[in-house]
Coordinates of C-alpha atoms in Angstrom, one line a residue:
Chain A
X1 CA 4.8 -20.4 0.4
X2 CA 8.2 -19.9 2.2
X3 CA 5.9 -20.1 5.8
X4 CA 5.2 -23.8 5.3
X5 CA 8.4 -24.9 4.6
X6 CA 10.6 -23.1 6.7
X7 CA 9.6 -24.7 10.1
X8 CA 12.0 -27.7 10.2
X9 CA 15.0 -27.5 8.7
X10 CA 15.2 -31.3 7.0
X11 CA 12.6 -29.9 4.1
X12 CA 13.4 -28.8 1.0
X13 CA 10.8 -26.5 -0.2
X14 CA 9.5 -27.3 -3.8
X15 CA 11.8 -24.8 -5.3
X16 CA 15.2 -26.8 -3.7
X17 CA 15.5 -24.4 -1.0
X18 CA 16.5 -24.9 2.4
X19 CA 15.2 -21.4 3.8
X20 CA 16.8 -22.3 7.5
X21 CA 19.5 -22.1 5.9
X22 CA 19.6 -18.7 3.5
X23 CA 17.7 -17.5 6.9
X24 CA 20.8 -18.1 8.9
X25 CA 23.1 -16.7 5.8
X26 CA 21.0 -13.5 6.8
X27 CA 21.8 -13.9 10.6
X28 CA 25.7 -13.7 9.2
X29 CA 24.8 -10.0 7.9
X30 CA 24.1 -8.6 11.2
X31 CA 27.5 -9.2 12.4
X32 CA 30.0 -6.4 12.2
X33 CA 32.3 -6.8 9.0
X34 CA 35.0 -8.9 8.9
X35 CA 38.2 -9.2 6.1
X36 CA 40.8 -11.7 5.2
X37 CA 43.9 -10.8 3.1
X38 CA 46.1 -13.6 2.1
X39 CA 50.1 -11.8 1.4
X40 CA 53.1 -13.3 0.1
X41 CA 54.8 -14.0 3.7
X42 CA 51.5 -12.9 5.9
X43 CA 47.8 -13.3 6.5
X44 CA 45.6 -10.8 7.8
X45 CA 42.2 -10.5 9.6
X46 CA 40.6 -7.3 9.9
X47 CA 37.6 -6.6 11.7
X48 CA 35.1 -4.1 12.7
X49 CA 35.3 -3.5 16.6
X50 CA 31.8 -4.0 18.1
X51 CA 30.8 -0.9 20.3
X52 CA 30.9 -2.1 23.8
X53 CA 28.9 -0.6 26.9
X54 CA 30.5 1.4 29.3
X55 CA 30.2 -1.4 32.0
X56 CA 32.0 -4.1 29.8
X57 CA 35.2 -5.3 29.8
X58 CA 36.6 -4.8 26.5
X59 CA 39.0 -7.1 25.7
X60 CA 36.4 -10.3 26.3
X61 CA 34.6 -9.1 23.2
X62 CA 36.6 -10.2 20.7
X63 CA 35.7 -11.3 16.9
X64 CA 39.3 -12.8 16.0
X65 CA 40.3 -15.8 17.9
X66 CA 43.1 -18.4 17.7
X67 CA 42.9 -21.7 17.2
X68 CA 45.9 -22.9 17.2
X69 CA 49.4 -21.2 17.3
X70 CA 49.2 -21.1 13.3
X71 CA 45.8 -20.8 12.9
X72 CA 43.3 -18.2 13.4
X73 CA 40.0 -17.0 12.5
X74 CA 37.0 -14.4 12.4
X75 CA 33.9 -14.7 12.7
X76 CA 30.6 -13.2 11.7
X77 CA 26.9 -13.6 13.1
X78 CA 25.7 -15.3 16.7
X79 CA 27.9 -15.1 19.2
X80 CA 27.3 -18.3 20.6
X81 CA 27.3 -20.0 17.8
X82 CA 30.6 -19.0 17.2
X83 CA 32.4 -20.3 20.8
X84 CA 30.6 -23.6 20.3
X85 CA 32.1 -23.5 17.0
X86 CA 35.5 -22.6 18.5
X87 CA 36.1 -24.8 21.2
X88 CA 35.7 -27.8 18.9
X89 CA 37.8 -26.3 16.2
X90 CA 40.3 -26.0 19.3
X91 CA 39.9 -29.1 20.9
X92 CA 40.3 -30.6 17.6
X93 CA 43.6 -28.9 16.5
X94 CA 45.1 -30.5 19.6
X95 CA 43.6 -34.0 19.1
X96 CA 45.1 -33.6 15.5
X97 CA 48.3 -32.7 17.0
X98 CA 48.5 -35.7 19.7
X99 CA 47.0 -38.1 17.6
X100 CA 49.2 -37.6 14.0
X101 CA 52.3 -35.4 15.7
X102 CA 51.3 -33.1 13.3
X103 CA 49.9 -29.2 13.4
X104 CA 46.6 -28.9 11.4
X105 CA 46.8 -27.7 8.0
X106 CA 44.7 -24.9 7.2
X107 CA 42.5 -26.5 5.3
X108 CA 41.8 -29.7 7.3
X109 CA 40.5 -27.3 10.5
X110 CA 38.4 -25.6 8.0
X111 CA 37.2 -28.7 6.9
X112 CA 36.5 -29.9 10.4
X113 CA 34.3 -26.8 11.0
X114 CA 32.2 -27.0 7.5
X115 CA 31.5 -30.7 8.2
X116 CA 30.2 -29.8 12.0
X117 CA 28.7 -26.9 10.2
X118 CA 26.7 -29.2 7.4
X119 CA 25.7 -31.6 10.4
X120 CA 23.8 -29.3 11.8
X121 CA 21.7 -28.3 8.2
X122 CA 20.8 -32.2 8.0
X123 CA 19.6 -33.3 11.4
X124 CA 15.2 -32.8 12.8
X125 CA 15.4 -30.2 15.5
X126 CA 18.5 -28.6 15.4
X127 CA 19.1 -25.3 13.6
X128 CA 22.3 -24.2 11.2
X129 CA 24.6 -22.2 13.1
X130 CA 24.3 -18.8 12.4
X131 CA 28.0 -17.7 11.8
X132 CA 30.6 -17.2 8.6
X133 CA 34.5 -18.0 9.7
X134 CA 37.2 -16.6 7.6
X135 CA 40.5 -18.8 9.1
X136 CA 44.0 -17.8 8.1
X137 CA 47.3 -19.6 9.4
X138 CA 50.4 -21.1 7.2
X139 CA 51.0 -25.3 6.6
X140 CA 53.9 -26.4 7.9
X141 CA 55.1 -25.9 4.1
X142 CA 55.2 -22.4 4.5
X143 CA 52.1 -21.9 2.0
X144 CA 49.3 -18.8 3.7
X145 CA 45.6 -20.2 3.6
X146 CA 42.5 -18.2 3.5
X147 CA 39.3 -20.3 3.7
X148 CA 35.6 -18.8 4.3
X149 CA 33.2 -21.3 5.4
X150 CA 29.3 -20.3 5.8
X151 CA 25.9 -21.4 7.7
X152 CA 25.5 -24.2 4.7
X153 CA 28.6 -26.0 5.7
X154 CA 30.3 -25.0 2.3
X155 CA 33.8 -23.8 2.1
X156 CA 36.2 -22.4 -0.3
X157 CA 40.1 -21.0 -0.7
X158 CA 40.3 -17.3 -1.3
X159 CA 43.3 -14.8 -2.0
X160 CA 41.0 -11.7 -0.2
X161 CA 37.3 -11.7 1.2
X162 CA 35.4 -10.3 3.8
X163 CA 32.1 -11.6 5.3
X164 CA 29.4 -9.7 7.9
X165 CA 27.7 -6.5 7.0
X166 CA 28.3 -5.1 4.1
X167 CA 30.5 -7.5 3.1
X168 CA 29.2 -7.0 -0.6
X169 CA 31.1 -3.3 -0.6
X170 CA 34.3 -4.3 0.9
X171 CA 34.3 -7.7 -1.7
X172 CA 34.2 -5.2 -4.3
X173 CA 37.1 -2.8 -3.2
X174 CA 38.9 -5.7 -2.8
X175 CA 38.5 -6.7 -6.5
X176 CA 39.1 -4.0 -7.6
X177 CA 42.2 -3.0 -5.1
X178 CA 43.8 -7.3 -4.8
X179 CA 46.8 -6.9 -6.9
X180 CA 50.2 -8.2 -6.7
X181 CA 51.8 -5.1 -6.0
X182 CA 48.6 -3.8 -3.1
X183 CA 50.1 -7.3 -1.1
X184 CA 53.7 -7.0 -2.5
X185 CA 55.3 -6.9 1.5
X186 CA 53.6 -7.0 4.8
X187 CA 53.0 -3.8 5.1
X188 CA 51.1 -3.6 2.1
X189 CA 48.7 -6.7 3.1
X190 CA 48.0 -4.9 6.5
X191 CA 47.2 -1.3 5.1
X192 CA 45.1 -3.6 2.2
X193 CA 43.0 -4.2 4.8
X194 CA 43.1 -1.3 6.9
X195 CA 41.8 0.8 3.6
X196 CA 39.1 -2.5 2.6
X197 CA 37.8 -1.9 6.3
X198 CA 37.6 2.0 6.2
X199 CA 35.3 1.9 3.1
X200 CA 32.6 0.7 5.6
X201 CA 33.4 1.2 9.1
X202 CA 31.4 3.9 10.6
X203 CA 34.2 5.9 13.2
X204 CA 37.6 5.5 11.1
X205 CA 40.5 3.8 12.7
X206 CA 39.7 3.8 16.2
X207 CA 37.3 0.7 15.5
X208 CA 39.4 -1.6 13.9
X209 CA 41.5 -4.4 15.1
X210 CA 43.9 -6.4 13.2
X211 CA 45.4 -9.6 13.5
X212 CA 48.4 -10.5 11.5
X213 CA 50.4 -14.3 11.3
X214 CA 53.7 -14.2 9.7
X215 CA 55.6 -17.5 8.1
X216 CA 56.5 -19.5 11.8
X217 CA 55.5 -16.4 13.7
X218 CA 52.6 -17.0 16.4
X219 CA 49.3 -14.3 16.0
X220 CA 50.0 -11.2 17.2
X221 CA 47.1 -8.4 17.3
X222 CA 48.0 -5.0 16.4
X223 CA 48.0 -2.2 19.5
X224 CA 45.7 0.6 18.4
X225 CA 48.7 2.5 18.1
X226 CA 50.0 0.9 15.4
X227 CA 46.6 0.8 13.5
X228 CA 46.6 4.7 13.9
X229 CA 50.0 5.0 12.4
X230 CA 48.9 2.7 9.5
X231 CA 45.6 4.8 9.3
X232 CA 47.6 8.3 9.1
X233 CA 50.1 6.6 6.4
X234 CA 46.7 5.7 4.0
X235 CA 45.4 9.5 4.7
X236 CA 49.0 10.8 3.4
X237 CA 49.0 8.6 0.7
X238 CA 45.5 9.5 -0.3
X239 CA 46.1 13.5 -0.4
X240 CA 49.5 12.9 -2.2
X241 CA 47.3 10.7 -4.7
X242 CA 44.4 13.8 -4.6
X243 CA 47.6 16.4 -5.3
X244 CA 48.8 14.5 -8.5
X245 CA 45.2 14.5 -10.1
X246 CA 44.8 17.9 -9.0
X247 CA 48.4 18.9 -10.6
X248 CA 47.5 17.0 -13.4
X249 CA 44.5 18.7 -14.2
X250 CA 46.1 21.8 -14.1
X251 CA 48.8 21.3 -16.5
Chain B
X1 CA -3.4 -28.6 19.7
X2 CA 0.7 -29.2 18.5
X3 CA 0.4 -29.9 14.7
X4 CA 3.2 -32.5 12.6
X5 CA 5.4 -29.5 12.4
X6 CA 5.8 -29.1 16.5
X7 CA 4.2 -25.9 16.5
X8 CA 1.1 -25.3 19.0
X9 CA -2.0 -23.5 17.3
X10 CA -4.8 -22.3 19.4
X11 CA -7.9 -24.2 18.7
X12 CA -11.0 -21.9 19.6
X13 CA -14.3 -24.2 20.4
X14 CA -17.3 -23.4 18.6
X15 CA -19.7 -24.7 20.7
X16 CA -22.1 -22.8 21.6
X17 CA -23.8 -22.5 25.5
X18 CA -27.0 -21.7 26.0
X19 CA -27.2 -20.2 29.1
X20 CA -30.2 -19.3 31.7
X21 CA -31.7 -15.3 31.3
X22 CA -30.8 -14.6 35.1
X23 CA -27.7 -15.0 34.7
X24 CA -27.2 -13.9 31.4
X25 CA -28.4 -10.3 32.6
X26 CA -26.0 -10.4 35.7
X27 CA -23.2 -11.7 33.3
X28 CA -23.8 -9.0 30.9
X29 CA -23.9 -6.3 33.7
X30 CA -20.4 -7.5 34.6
X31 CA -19.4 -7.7 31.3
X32 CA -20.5 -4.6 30.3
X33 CA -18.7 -3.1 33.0
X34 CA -15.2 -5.0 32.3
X35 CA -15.7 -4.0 28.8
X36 CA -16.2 -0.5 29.6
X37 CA -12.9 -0.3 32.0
X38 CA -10.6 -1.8 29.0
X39 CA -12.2 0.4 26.6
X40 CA -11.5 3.4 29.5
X41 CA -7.7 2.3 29.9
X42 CA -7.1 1.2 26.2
X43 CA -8.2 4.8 24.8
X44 CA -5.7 6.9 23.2
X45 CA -5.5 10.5 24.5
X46 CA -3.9 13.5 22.9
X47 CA -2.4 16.2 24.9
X48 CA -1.5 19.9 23.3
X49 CA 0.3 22.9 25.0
X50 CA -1.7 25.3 25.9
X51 CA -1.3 27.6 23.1
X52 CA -2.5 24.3 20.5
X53 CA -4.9 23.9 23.1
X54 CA -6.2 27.9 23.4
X55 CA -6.3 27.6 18.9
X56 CA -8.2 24.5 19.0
X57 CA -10.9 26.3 21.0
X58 CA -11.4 29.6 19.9
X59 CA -11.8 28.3 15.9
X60 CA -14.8 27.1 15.1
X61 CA -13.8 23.7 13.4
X62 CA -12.3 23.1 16.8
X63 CA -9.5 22.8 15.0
X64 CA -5.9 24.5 14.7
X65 CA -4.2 25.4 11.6
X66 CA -1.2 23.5 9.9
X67 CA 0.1 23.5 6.4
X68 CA 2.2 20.8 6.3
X69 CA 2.0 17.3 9.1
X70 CA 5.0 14.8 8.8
X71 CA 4.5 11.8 11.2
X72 CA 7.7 9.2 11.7
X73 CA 6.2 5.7 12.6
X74 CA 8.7 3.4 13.5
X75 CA 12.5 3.9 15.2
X76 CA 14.2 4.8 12.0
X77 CA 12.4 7.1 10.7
X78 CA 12.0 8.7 14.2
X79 CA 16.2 8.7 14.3
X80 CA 15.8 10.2 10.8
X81 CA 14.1 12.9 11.4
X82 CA 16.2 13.6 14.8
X83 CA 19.4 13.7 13.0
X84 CA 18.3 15.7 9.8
X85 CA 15.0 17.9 11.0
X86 CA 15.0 18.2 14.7
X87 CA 18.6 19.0 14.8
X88 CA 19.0 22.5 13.0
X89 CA 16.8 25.3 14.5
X90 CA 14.9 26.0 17.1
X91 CA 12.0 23.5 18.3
X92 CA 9.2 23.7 20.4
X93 CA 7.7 20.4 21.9
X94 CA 3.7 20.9 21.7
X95 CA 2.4 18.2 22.2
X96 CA 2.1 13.9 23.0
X97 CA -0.1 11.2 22.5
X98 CA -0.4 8.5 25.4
X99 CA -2.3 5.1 25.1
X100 CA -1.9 1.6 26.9
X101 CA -1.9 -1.5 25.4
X102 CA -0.2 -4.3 25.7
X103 CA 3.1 -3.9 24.0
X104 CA 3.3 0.3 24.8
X105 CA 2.8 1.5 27.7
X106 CA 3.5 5.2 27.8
X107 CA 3.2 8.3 29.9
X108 CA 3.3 11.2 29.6
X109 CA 7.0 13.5 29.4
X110 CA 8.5 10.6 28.1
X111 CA 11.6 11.9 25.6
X112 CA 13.1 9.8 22.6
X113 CA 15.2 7.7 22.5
X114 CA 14.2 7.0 25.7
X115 CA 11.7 4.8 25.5
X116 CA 8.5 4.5 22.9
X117 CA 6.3 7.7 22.7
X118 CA 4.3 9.7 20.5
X119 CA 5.5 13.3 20.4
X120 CA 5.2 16.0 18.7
X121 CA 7.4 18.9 17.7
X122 CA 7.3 22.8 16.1
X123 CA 9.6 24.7 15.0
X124 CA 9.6 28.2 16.2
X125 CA 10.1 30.4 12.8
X126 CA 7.5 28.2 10.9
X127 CA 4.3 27.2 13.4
X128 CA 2.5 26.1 10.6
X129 CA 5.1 23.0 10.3
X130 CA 4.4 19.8 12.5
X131 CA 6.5 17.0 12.9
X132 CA 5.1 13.7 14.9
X133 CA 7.6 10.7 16.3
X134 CA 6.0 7.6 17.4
X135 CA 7.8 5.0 18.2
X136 CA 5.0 3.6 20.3
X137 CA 3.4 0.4 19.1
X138 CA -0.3 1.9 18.2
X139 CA -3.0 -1.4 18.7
X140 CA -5.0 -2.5 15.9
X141 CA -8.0 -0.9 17.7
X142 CA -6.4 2.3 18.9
X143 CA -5.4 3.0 15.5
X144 CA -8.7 4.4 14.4
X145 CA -8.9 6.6 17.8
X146 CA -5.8 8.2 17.1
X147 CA -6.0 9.0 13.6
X148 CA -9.6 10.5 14.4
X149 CA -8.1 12.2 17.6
X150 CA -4.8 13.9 15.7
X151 CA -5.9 15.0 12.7
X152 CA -9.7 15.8 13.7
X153 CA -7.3 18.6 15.9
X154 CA -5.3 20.0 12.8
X155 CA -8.1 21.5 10.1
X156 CA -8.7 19.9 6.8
X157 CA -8.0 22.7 4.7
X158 CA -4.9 23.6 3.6
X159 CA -2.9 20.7 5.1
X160 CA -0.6 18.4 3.4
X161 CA 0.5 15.0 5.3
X162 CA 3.9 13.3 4.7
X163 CA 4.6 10.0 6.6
X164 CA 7.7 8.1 6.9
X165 CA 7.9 4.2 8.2
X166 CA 9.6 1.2 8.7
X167 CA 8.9 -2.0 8.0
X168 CA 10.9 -5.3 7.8
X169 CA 12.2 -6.3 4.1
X170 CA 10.8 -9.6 5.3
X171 CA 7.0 -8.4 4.5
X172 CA 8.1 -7.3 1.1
X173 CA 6.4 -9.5 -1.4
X174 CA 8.2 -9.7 -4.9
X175 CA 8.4 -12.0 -7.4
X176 CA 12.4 -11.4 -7.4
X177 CA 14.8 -12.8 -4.7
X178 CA 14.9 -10.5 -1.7
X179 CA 18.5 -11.3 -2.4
X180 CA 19.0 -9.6 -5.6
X181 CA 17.5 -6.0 -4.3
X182 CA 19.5 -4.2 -2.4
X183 CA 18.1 -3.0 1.1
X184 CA 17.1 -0.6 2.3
X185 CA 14.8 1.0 0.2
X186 CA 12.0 3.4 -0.3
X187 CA 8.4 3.1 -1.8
X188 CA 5.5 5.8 -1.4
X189 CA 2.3 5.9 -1.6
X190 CA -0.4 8.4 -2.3
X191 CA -3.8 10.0 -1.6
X192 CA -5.7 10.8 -4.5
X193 CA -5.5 14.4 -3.8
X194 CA -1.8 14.4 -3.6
X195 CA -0.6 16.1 -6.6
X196 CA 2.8 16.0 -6.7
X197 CA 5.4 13.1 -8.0
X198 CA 6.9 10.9 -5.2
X199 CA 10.3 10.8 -4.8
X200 CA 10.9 6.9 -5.4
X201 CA 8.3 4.4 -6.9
X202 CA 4.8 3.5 -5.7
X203 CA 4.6 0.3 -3.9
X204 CA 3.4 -2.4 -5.7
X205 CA 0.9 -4.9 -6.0
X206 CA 0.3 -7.1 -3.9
X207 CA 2.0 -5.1 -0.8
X208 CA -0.2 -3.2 1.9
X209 CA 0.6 -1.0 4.1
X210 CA -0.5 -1.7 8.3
X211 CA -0.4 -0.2 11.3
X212 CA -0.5 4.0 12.0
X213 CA 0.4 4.9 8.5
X214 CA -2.3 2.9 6.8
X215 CA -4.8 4.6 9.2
X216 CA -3.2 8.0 8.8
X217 CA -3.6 7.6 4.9
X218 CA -6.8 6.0 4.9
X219 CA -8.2 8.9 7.0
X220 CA -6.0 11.6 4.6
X221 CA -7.8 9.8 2.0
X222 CA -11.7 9.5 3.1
X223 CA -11.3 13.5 4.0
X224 CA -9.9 14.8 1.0
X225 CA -6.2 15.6 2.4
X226 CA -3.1 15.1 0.3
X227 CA -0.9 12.5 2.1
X228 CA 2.0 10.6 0.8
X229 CA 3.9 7.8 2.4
X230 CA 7.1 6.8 2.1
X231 CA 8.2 3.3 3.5
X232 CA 11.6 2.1 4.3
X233 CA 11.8 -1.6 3.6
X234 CA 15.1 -3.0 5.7
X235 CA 17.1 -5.8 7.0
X236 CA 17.3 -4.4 10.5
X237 CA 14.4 -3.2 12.0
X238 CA 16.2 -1.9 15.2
X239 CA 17.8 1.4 15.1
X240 CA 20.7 1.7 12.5
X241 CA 22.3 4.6 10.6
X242 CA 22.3 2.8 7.2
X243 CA 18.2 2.5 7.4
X244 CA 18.0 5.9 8.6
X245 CA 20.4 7.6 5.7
X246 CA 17.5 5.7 3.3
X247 CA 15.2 8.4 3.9
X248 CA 17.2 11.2 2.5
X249 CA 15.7 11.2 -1.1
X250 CA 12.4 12.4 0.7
X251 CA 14.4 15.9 1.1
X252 CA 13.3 16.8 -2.7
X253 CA 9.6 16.7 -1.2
X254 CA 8.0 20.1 -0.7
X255 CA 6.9 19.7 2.8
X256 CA 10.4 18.2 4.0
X257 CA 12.2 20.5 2.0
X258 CA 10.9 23.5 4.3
X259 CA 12.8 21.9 7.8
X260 CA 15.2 19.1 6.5
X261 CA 19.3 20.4 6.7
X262 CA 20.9 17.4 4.9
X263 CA 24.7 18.5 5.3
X264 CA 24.8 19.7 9.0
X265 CA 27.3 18.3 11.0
X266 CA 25.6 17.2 13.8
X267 CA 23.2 14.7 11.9
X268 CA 26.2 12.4 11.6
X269 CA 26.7 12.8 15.6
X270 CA 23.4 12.6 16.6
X271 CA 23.2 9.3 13.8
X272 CA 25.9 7.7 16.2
X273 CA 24.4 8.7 19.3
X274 CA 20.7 6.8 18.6
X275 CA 22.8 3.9 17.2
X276 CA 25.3 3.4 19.6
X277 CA 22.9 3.3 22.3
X278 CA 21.1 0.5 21.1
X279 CA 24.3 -1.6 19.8
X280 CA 26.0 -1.6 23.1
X281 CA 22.8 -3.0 24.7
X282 CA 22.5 -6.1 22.0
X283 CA 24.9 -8.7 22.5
X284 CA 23.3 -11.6 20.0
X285 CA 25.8 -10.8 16.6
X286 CA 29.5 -9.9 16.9

């Protein structure tokens, strides 16, 4: 049934799907994971490095970019999908600063990109774009945001998510492991998503990147330096954590 | 012929010519003779070491002896069985299998993960254990060829045939969401002369099997051989260690039980190795 309706995207199939789309939802999964952590005073990305060949430059295969200088976002899925998407988020944050004197808010860029996103699921001949965007950055009010949008155009606020492959495992560390003292200071936030990532990335620390942006501080990425330190810190933490149960058994 | 949906479909004519005798004959000469070169190129040959080969012709079945055969069809189950069989003890390659067609081309001393081949591997202390890889695409008309040409080799009695394969989730017909289950996962299916339980449930209705194992277990079955199958259903049907680590239940089966070493070390290196090689190449999804 699914092979006569999933031709052209503008048709529903008689069960109300739109099997371009869920299709392209399953494009999403075969990026590397991706997780967002909104803090008190900072927002996080974390991502799973992709392995790059031996000939490539590194640093032009990147899965966090910035938008703006208080907005910033990962992405999971195509890769081309994903600059397209990019460069008019960009070019918009700038045509919103011009035009209103303002810096985006969080949630209008993520707006802007659903929209573009949802124009694509409606119109004969073009496909959905095959990415999920997690953006973080702060409103000029100081308030973090955290918004995931996906292939369908929809988008929603979150306190923690992650999207990508297996994002379904790290969702669920983060429920159970999102409380107010896990994102009580920066720290805390970054090593959050330091421990959501190592549940499912394959080589430990040395393939993770982080991106952190503080209240009316610009994006910096973390050095893999500083991710190692972070990574050792969780390691001591988890043996101390292992010692206590074992001395508690014992007595 | 493009239909309303854009896509082109090839309309075959049915009309029939009625041609002249003369030139029927000369056609059929011709034909007969391009016919016979395809058939020549598109045959599927089986080479053994000499020792397979010295076995095969001194027994009278023409025929060598083997207790246990476990073919890998597919790239995951062939990076299975490299990271948790080929990887402990000692192993002897003994043979290959080397067709043509149009997606495979393949010659012989061709080595995984180079490129798609058909080999197959012994190990020294047990030489009545045989493990196949083929990641070679095997045509639906060579399929017959090559079961008939491998296992007419390996004697009927006595032997027990495990095969592992891939297949895309996509193919997996269920009443369910293919949302809801969670992928990768295992189904088997058996010969009627295969006695013991498989080791995750029987595929069900209305699923088939294709390709190399469906000829492998339709010849185990005609012939009387115990053969069980057990295919992977997954999201990514290029090499990855998740769909590869979905085999591991098969260990509790007796004939993977013998050779598989499910804790060694080197699995997880050699896992990273046959991925990383194929992720670096692939730069679609970041």
């Amino acid at each position: 049934m699914t092979a006569r309706y999933d031709r052209a995207i503008t048709v529903f199939s008689p069960d109300g799907h739109l099997f371009q789309v869920e299709y392209a939802q399953e494009a999403v999964k075969k990026g590397s994971t991706a997780v967002g952590i909104r803090g008190k005073n900072i927002v996080v990305l974390g991502v799973e490095k992709k392995s790059v060949a031996k000939l490539q430059e590194e640093r032009t295969v990147r899965k966090i970019c910035a938008l703006d200088e208080h907005v910033c976002m990962a992405f999971a899925g195509l890769t081309a999908d994903a600059r397209i998407v990019i460069n008019r988020a960009r070019v918009e944050c700038q045509s919103h600063r011009l035009t209103v004197e303002d810096p985006v808010t969080v949630e209008y860029i993520t707006r802007y990109i659903a929209t573009l996103k949802q124009r694509y699921t409606q119109s004969n001949g073009r496909r959905p774009f095959g990415i999920s965007a997690l953006i973080v950055g702060f409103d000029y009010d100081g308030t973090p945001r955290l918004y995931q949008t996906d292939p369908s155009g929809t988008y929603h606020a979150w306190k923690a998510n992650a999207i990508g492959r297996s994002a379904k495992t790290v969702r669920e560390f983060l429920e159970k492991n999102y409380t107010e003292e896990a994102i009580a200071t920066d720290k805390e936030a970054m090593k959050l998503a330091i421990k959501a990532l190592l549940e499912v990335v394959q080589s430990g620390g040395k393939n993770i990147e982080l991106a952190i942006i503080g209240r009316n501080q610009p994006l910096k990425i973390l050095e893999s330096k500083e991710i190692e330190t972070l990574v050792a810190e969780i390691e001591k933490e988890k043996e101390e954590e292992a010692e206590k149960k074992k001395q508690k058994k014992t007595t | 012929m493009a239909t309303f949906f854009g896509e082109v479909v090839p309309a075959y004519s049915r009309a029939v010519e009625e041609g002249e005798d003369d030139s029927e004959e000369e056609e059929n000469e011709e034909d007969r003779e391009i016919r016979n070169e395809i058939q020549k190129k598109r045959e599927v040959h089986v080479h053994w070491n000499p020792e397979i080969t010295k076995s095969i012709d001194t027994s009278s079945a023409k025929a060598f002896q083997c207790s246990d055969l476990i073919l890998a069809a597919g790239p995951n189950a062939a990076g299975f069985l490299s990271a948790f069989v080929l990887s402990s003890g000692s192993w002897e390659t003994v043979g290959s299998v080397t067709l043509w067609n149009e997606r495979c081309k393949t010659t012989a001393n061709q080595q995984l993960p180079a490129g798609p081949s058909c080999v197959f591997h012994r190990p020294t202390d047990k030489p009545d254990v045989l493990i196949c890889q083929c990641t070679c695409h095997v045509a639906e008309d060579q399929l017959f060829q090559w079961a008939e040409k491998v296992l007419g080799s390996i004697q009927k009695t006595g032997l027990t045939v495990t095969v592992l394969s891939d297949c895309s989730v996509a193919e997996y017909k269920t009443p369910d969401s293919v949302s809801t289950i969670s992928v990768p996962f295992l189904r088997a299916l058996k010969t009627r002369h295969y006695k013991e339980a498989p080791h995750c449930p029987l595929l069900e209705q209305p699923n088939v099997i294709t390709g190399l194992p469906a000829a492998v277990l339709s010849h185990c079955q005609v012939f009387g051989i115990p053969a069980v199958l057990y295919q992977c259903y997954s999201d990514v049907v290029k090499p990855d260690s998740v769909t590869m680590e979905a085999y591991k239940p098969t260990v509790s089966c007796r004939s993977l039980s013998r050779v598989m070493k499910l804790d060694s070390s080197e699995s997880v290196d050699i896992l990273k190795k046959l991925v990383r090689v194929n992720e670096a190449q692939s730069n679609l999804y970041t």
